[in-house]
GROMACS .gro file of C-alpha atoms in nm:
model
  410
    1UNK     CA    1   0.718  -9.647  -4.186
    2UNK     CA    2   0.531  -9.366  -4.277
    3UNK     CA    3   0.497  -9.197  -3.934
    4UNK     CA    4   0.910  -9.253  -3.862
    5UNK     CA    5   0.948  -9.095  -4.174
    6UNK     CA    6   0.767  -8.757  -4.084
    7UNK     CA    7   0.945  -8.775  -3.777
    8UNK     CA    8   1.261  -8.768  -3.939
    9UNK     CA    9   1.165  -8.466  -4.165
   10UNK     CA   10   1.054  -8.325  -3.908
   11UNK     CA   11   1.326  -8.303  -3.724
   12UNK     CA   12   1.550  -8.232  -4.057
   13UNK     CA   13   1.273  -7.921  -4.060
   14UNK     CA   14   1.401  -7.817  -3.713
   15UNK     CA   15   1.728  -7.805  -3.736
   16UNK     CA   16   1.796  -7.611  -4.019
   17UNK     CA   17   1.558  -7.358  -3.889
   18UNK     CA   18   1.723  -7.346  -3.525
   19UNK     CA   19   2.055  -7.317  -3.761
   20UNK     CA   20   1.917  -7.020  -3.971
   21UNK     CA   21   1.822  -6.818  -3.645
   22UNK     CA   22   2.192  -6.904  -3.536
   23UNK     CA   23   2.345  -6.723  -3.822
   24UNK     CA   24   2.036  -6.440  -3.843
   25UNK     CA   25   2.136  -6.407  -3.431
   26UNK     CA   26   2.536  -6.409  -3.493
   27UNK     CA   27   2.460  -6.142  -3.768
   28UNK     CA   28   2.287  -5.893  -3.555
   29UNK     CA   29   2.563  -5.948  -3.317
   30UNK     CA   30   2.803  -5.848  -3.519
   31UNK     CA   31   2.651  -5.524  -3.652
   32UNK     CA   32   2.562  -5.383  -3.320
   33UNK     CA   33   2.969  -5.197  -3.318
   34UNK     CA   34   3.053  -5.083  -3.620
   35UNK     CA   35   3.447  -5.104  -3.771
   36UNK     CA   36   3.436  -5.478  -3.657
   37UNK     CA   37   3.678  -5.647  -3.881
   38UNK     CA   38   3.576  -5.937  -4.076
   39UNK     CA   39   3.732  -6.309  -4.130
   40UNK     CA   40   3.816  -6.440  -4.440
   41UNK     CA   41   3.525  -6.596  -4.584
   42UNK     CA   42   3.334  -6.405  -4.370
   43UNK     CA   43   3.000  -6.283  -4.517
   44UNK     CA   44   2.934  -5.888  -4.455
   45UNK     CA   45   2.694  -5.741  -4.182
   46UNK     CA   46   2.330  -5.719  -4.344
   47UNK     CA   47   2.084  -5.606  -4.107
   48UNK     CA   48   2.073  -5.426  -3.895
   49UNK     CA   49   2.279  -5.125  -4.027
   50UNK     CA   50   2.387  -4.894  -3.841
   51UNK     CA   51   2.317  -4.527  -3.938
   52UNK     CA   52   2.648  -4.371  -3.932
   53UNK     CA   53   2.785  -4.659  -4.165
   54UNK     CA   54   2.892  -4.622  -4.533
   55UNK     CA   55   2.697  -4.866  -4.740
   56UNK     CA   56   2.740  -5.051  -5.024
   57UNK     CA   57   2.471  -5.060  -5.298
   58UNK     CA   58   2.387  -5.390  -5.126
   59UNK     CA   59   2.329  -5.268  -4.824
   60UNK     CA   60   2.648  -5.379  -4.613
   61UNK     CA   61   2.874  -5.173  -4.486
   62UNK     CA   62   3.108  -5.048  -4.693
   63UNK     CA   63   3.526  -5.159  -4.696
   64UNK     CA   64   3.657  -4.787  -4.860
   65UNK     CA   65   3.578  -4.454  -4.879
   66UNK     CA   66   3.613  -4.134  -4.701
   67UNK     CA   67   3.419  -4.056  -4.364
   68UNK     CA   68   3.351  -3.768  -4.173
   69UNK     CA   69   3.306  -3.620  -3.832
   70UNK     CA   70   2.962  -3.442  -3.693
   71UNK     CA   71   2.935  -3.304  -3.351
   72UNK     CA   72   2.628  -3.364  -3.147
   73UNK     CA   73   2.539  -2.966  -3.152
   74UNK     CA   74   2.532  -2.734  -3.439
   75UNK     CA   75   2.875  -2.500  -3.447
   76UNK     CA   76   3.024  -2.753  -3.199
   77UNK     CA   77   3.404  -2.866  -3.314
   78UNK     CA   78   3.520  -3.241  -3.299
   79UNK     CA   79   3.877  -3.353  -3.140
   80UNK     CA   80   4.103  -3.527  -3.297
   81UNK     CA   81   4.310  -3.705  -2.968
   82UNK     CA   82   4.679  -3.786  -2.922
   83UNK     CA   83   4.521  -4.100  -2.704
   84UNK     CA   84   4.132  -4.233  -2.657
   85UNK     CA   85   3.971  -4.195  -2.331
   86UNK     CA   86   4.174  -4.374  -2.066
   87UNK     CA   87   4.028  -4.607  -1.812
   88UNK     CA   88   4.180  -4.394  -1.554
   89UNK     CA   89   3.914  -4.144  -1.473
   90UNK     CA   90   4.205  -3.901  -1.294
   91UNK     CA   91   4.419  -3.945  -1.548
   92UNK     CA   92   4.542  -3.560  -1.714
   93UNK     CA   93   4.780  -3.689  -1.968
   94UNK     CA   94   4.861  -3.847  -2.246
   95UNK     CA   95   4.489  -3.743  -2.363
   96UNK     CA   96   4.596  -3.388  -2.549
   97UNK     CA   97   4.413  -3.238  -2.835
   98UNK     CA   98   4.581  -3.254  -3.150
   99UNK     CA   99   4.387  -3.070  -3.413
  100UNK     CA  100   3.956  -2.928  -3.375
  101UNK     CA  101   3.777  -3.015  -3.680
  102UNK     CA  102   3.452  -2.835  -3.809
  103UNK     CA  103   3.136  -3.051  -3.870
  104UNK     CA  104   3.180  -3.247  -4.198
  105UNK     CA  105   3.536  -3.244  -4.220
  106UNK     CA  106   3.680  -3.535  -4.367
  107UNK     CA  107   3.914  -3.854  -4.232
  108UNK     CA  108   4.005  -4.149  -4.334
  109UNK     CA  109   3.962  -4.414  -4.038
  110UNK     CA  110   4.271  -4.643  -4.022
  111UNK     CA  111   4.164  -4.895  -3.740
  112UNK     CA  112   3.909  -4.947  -3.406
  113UNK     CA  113   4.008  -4.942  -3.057
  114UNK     CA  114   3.810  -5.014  -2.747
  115UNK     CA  115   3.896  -4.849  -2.425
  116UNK     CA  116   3.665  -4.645  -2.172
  117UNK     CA  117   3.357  -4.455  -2.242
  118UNK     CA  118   3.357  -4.109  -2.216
  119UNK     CA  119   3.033  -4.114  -2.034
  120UNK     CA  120   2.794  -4.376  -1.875
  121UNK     CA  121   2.612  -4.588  -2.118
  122UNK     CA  122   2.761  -4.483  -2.451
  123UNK     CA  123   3.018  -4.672  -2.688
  124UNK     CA  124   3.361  -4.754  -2.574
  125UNK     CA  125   3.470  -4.725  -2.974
  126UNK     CA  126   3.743  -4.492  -3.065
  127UNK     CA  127   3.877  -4.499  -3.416
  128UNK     CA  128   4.250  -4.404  -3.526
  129UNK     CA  129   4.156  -4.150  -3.836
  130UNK     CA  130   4.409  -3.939  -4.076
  131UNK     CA  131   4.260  -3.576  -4.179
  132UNK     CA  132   4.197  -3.642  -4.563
  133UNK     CA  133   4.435  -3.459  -4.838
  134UNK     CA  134   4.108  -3.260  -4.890
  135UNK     CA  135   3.793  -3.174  -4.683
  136UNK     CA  136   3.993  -3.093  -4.317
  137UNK     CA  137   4.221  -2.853  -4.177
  138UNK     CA  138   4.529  -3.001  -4.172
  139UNK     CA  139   4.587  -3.319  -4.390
  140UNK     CA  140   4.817  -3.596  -4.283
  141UNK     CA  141   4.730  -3.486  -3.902
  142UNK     CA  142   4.663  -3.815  -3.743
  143UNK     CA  143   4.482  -3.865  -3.392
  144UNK     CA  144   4.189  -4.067  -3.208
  145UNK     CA  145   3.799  -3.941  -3.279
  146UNK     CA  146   3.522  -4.106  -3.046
  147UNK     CA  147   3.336  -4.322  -3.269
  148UNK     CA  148   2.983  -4.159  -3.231
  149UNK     CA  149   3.108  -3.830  -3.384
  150UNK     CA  150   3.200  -4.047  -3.723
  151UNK     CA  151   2.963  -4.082  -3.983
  152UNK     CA  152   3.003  -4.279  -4.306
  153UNK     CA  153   3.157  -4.518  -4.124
  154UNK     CA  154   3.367  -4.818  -4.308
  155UNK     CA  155   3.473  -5.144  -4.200
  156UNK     CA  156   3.799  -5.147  -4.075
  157UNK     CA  157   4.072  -5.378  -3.864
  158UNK     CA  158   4.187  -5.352  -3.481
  159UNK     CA  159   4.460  -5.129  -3.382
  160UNK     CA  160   4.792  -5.259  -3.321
  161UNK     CA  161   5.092  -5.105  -3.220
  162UNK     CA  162   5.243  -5.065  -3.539
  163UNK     CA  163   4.913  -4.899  -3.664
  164UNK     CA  164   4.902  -4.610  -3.453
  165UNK     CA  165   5.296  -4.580  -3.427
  166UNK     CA  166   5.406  -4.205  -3.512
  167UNK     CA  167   5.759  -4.303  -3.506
  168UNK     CA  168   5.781  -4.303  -3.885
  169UNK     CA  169   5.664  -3.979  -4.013
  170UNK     CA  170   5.919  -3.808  -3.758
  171UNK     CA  171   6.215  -4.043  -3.807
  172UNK     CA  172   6.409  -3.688  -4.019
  173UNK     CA  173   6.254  -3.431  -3.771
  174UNK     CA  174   6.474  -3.186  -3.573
  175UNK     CA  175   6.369  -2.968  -3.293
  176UNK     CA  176   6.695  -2.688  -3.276
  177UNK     CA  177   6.656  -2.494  -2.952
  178UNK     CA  178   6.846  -2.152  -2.889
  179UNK     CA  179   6.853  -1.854  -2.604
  180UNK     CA  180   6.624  -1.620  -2.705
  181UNK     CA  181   6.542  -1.301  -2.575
  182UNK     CA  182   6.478  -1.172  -2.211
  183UNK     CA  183   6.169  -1.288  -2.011
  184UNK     CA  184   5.970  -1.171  -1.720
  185UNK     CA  185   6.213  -1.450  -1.562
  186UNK     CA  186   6.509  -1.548  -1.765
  187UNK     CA  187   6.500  -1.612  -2.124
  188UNK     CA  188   6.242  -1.721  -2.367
  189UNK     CA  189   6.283  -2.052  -2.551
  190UNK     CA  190   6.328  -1.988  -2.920
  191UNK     CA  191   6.218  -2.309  -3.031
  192UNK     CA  192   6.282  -2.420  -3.465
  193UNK     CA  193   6.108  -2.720  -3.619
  194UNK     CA  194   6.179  -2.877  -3.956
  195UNK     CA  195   6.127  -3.182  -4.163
  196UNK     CA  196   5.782  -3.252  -3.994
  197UNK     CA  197   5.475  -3.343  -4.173
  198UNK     CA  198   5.303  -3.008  -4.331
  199UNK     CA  199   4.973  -2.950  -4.133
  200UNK     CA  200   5.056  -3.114  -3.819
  201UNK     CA  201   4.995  -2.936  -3.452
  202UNK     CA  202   5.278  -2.991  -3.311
  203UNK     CA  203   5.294  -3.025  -2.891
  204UNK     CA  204   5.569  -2.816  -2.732
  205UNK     CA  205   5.625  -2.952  -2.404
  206UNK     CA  206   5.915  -2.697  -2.247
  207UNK     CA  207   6.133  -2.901  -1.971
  208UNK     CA  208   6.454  -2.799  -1.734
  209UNK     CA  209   6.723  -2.902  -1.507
  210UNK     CA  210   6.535  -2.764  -1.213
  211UNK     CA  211   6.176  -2.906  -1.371
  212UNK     CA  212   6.182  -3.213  -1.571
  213UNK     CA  213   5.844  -3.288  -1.583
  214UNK     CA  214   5.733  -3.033  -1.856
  215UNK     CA  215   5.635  -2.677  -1.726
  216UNK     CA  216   5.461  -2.547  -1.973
  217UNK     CA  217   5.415  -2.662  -2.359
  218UNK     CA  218   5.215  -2.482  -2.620
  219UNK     CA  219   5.133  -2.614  -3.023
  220UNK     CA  220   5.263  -2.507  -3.347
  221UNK     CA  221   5.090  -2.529  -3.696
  222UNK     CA  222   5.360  -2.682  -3.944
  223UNK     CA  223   5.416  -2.487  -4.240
  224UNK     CA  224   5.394  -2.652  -4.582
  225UNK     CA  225   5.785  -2.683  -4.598
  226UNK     CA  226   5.766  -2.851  -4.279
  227UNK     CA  227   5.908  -2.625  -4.113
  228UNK     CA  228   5.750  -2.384  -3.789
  229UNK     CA  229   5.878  -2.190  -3.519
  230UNK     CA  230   5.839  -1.953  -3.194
  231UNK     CA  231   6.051  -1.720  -2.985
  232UNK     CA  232   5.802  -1.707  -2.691
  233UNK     CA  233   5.628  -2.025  -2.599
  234UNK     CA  234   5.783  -2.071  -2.252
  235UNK     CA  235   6.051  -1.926  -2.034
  236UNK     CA  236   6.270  -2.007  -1.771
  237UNK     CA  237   6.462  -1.819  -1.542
  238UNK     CA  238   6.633  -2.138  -1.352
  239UNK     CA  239   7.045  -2.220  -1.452
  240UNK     CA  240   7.127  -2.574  -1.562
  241UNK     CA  241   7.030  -2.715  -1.897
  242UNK     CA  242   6.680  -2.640  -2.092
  243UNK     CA  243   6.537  -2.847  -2.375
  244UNK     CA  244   6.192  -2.914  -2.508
  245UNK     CA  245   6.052  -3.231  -2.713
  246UNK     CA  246   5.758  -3.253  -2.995
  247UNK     CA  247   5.604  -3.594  -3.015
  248UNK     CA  248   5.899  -3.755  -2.875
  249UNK     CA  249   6.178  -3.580  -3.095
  250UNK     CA  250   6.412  -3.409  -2.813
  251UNK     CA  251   6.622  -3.061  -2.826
  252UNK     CA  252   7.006  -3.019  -2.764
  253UNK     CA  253   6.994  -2.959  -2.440
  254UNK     CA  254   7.077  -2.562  -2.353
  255UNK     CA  255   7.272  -2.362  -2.059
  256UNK     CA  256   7.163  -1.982  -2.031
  257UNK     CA  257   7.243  -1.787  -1.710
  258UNK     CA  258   7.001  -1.737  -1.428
  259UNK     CA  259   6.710  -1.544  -1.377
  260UNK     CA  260   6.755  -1.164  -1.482
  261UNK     CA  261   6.498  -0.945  -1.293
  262UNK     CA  262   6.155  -0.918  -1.414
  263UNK     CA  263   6.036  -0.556  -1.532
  264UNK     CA  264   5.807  -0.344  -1.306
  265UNK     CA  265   5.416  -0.362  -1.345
  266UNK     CA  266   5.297  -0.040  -1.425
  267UNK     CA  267   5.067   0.128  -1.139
  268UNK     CA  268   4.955   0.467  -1.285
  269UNK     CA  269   4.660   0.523  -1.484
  270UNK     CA  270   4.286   0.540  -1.381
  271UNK     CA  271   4.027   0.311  -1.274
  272UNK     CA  272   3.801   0.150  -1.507
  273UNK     CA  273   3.566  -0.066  -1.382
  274UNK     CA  274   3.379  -0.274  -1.680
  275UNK     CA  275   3.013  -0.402  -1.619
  276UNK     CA  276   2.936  -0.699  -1.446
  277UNK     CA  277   2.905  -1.042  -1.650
  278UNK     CA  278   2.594  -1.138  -1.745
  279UNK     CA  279   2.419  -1.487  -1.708
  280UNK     CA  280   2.415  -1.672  -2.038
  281UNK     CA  281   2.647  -1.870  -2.280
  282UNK     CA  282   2.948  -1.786  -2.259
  283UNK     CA  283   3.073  -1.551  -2.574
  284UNK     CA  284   3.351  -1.564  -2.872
  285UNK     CA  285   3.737  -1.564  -2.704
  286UNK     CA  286   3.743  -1.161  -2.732
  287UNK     CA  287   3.954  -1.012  -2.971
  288UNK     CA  288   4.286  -0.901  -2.826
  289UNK     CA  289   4.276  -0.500  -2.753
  290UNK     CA  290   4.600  -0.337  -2.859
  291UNK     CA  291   4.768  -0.169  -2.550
  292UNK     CA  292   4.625   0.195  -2.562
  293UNK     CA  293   4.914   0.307  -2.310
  294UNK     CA  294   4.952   0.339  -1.906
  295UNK     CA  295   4.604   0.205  -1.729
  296UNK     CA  296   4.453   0.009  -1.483
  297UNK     CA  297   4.144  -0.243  -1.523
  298UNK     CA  298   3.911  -0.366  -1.253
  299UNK     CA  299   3.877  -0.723  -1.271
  300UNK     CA  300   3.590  -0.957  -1.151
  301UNK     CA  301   3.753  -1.305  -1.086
  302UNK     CA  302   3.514  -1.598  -1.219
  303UNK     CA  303   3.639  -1.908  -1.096
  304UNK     CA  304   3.421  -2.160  -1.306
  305UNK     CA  305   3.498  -2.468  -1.455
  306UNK     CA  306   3.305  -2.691  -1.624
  307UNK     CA  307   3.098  -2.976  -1.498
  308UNK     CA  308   2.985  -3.214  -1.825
  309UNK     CA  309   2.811  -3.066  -2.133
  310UNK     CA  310   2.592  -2.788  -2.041
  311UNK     CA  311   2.645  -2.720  -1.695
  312UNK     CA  312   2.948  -2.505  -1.466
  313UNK     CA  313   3.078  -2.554  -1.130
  314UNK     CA  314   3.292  -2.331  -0.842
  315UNK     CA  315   3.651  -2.454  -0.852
  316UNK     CA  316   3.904  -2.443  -0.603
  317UNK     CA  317   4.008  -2.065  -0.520
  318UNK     CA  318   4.180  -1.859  -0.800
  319UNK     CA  319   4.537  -1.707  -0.675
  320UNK     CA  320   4.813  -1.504  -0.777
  321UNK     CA  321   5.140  -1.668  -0.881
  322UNK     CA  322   5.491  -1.520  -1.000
  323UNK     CA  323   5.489  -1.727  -1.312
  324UNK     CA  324   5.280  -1.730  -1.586
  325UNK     CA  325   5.224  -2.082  -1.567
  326UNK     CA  326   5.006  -2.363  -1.452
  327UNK     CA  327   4.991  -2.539  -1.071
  328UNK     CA  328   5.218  -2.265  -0.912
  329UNK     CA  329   5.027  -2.430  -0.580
  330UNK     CA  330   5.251  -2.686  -0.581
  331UNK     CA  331   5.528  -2.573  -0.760
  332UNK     CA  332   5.611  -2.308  -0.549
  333UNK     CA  333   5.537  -2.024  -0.756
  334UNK     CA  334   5.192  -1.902  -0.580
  335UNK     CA  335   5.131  -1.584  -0.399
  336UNK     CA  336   5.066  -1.658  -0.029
  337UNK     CA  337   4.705  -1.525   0.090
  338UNK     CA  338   4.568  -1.439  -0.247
  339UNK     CA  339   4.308  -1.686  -0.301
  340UNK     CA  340   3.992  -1.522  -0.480
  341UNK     CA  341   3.603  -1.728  -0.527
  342UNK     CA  342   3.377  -1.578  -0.804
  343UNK     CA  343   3.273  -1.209  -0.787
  344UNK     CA  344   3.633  -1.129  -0.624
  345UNK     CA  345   3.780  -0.808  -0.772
  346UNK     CA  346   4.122  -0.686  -0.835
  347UNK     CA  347   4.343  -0.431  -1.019
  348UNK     CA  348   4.537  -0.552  -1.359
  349UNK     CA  349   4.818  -0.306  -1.519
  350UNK     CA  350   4.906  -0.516  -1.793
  351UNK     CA  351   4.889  -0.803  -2.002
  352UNK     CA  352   5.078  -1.083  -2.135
  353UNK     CA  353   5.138  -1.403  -2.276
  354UNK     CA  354   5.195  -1.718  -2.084
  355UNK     CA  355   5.126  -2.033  -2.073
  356UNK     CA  356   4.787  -2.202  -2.240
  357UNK     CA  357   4.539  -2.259  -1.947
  358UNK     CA  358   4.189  -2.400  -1.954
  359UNK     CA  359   3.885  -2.458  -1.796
  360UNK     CA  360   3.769  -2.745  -1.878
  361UNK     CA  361   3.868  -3.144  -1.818
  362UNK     CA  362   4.161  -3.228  -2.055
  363UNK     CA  363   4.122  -3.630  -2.016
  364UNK     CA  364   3.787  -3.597  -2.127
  365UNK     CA  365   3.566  -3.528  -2.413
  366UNK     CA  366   3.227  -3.484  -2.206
  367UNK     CA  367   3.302  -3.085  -2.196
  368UNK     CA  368   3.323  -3.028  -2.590
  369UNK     CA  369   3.030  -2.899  -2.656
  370UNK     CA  370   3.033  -2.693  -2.276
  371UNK     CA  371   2.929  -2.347  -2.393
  372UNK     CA  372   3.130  -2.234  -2.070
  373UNK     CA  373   3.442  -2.380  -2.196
  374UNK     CA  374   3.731  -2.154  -2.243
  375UNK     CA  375   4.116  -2.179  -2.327
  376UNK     CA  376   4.340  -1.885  -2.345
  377UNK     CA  377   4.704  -1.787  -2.337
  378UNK     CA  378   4.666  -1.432  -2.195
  379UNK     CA  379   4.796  -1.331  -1.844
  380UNK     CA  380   4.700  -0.986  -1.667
  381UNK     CA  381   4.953  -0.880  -1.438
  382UNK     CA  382   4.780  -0.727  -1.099
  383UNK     CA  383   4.881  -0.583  -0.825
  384UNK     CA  384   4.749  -0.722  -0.477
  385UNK     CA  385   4.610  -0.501  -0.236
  386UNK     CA  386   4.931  -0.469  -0.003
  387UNK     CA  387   5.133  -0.391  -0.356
  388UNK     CA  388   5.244  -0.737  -0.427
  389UNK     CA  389   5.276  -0.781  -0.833
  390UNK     CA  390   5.100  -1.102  -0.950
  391UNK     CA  391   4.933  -1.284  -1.268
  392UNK     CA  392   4.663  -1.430  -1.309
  393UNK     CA  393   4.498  -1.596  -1.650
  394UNK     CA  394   4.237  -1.430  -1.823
  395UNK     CA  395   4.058  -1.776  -1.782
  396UNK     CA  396   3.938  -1.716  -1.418
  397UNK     CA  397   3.821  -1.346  -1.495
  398UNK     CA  398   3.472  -1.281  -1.609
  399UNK     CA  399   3.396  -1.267  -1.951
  400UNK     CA  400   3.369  -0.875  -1.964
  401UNK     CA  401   3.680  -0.851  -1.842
  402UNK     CA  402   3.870  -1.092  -2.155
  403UNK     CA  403   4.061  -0.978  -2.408
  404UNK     CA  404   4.351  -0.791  -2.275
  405UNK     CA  405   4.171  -0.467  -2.244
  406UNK     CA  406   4.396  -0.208  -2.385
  407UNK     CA  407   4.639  -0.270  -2.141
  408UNK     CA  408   5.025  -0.227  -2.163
  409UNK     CA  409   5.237  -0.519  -2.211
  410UNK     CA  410   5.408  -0.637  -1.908
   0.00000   0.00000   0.00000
């Protein structure tokens, strides 16, 4: 008997140590993502922690308390996303930037979402955060942060539908839209928001009979009374209604006449040729010059965009269009035969503001910290060499050249 009977403990012994490494093995498992939610009954994650988790005294991640964001560089801002990456690698929308947050501003993360990475071999994680009422920019803002640039991580459910949902906080906003004054083509939009939540960047996405599709759209800051506004976001000189929409909430729809003509660039003034760009991180956006009078600037076109965190590439050519807006190559609105590569130069008389442009990848996150990266609203007005008037964005112009220059408005 004796010998079946150490067989039998034996065996006991085994099995509960094969069990043991089960639950040490499912344990590990489960603490290799962090937000994972947690069954009822459930025992917390014990080791190993991860070290952008909020602990508990214990040593398991904690269930409450307020995180915060950390870029991977020093200075470097973190975006807060209308959407996280998509799994469409061409993809341009749906992906905007809702608010920039400095290193160690605090959010509150709501819920976990698994999508795309935004580069090879790195977490597919996103979390759903809310700015907290104090630490961050703009409390209340809500967006998508990729999960390694949250620290202080807590444990927190899956998103659903009616998590994420920004139907509520905008169910007693109005967007009023009017005729405002006269544009380079047209009228301005003079766009009115109230009743939205104080601290939110609001999208402007600008939209008419004769282009649908949104043709330009810029952000407001909400005032604390939750209320903002702007008379020159977009412009349109086209007949037929005109409306804009903020996160879904639509305009009356608006008739103004058609296009009245657009005023003259100015062509006197002498040539002032700045220095040539040097090599090297790109600088600050340049402080806007005041105009200074009559002049003319020679430009150097730089036609860089970037290409993932540190490095820049050539881009298709740079061009002329007759609207200070975006994709005038296939929206009609591009200057035949003026396509310019880097170290091209040309002539501005003026300056003005137009639609937000940028160099850098928009469904993507892999750019952030892309010292080349630059976004600007400021248009130069130039005139071709056979006297066609043109714009071009300040984006595709060498960094010298930024700023506005003391040039005349258009």
């Amino acid at each position: 008997m004796k010998p079946l009977r150490s067989a039998l403990i034996a065996s006991i012994g085994l099995v509960l140590v094969l069990a043991v490494s089960l639950v040490l093995h499912q344990r590990t498992l489960e603490s290799v993502e962090p937000g994972l939610p947690v069954a009822a009954g459930q025992a917390a994650e014990t080791a190993p922690a991860n070290p952008r988790w909020r602990l508990n005294p214990d040593g398991t991640q904690a269930d409450e308390g307020v995180s915060r964001v950390q870029a991977p560089n020093t200075g470097d801002q973190v975006r807060v996303r209308e959407r996280p990456q998509g799994n469409n690698a061409g993809q341009t929308q749906g992906f905007g930037i809702i608010d920039e947050l400095d290193a160690g501003s605090q959010v509150v993360m709501k819920c976990w979402t698994d999508t795309s990475a935004p580069r090879d071999g790195t977490s597919r994680r996103w979390f759903w955060v809310v700015e907290a009422p104090s630490g961050s920019p703009h409390p209340g803002v809500t967006g998508y942060v990729w999960s390694d640039l949250v620290w202080d991580q807590i444990r927190v459910p899956k998103c659903d539908a009616s998590m994420t949902r920004p139907v509520d906080p905008l169910k007693h906003s109005v967007v009023a839209l009017t005729q405002g004054k006269a544009a380079p083509s047209g009228y301005f939009y003079a766009v009115r928001l109230s009743a939205f939540p104080p601290g939110w960047h609001a999208r402007v996405e600008c939209m008419d009979d004769n282009d649908p599709d949104v043709f330009k759209s810029f952000d407001l800051v909400v005032n604390a009374d939750g209320t903002a506004a702007r008379d020159d976001g977009c412009y349109s000189g086209d007949s037929g209604g005109h409306w804009v929409t903020v996160w879904g909430v639509e305009s009356e729809h608006v008739t103004w006449p058609t296009s009245v003509a657009s005023p003259a660039l100015p062509t006197s003034g002498a040539d002032d040729e700045p220095p040539a760009s040097a090599d090297g991180p790109r600088p600050e956006t340049p402080a806007r010059q005041e105009p200074s009078g009559p002049a003319t600037r020679t430009l150097l076109v730089q036609n860089l965009v970037t290409n993932g965190a540190t490095a820049m590439r050539e881009d298709k050519p740079a061009y002329l269009s007759s609207r200070t807006e975006p994709t005038c190559r296939t929206r009609g609105c591009s200057l035949d035969g003026t396509n310019m590569s880097t170290g091209a130069r040309i002539v501005a008389t003026c300056q003005l503001d137009g639609s937000t442009i940028t160099n850098g990848q928009n469904n993507s996150p892999d750019d952030d910290a892309n010292p080349g990266l630059f976004s600007s609203s400021l248009w130069y007005g130039v005139r071709w060499s056979d006297g066609r008037p043109g714009y071009v964005s300040e984006v595709w112009i060498q960094p010298d050249g930024r700023g506005g220059l003391g040039l005349p408005h258009c």
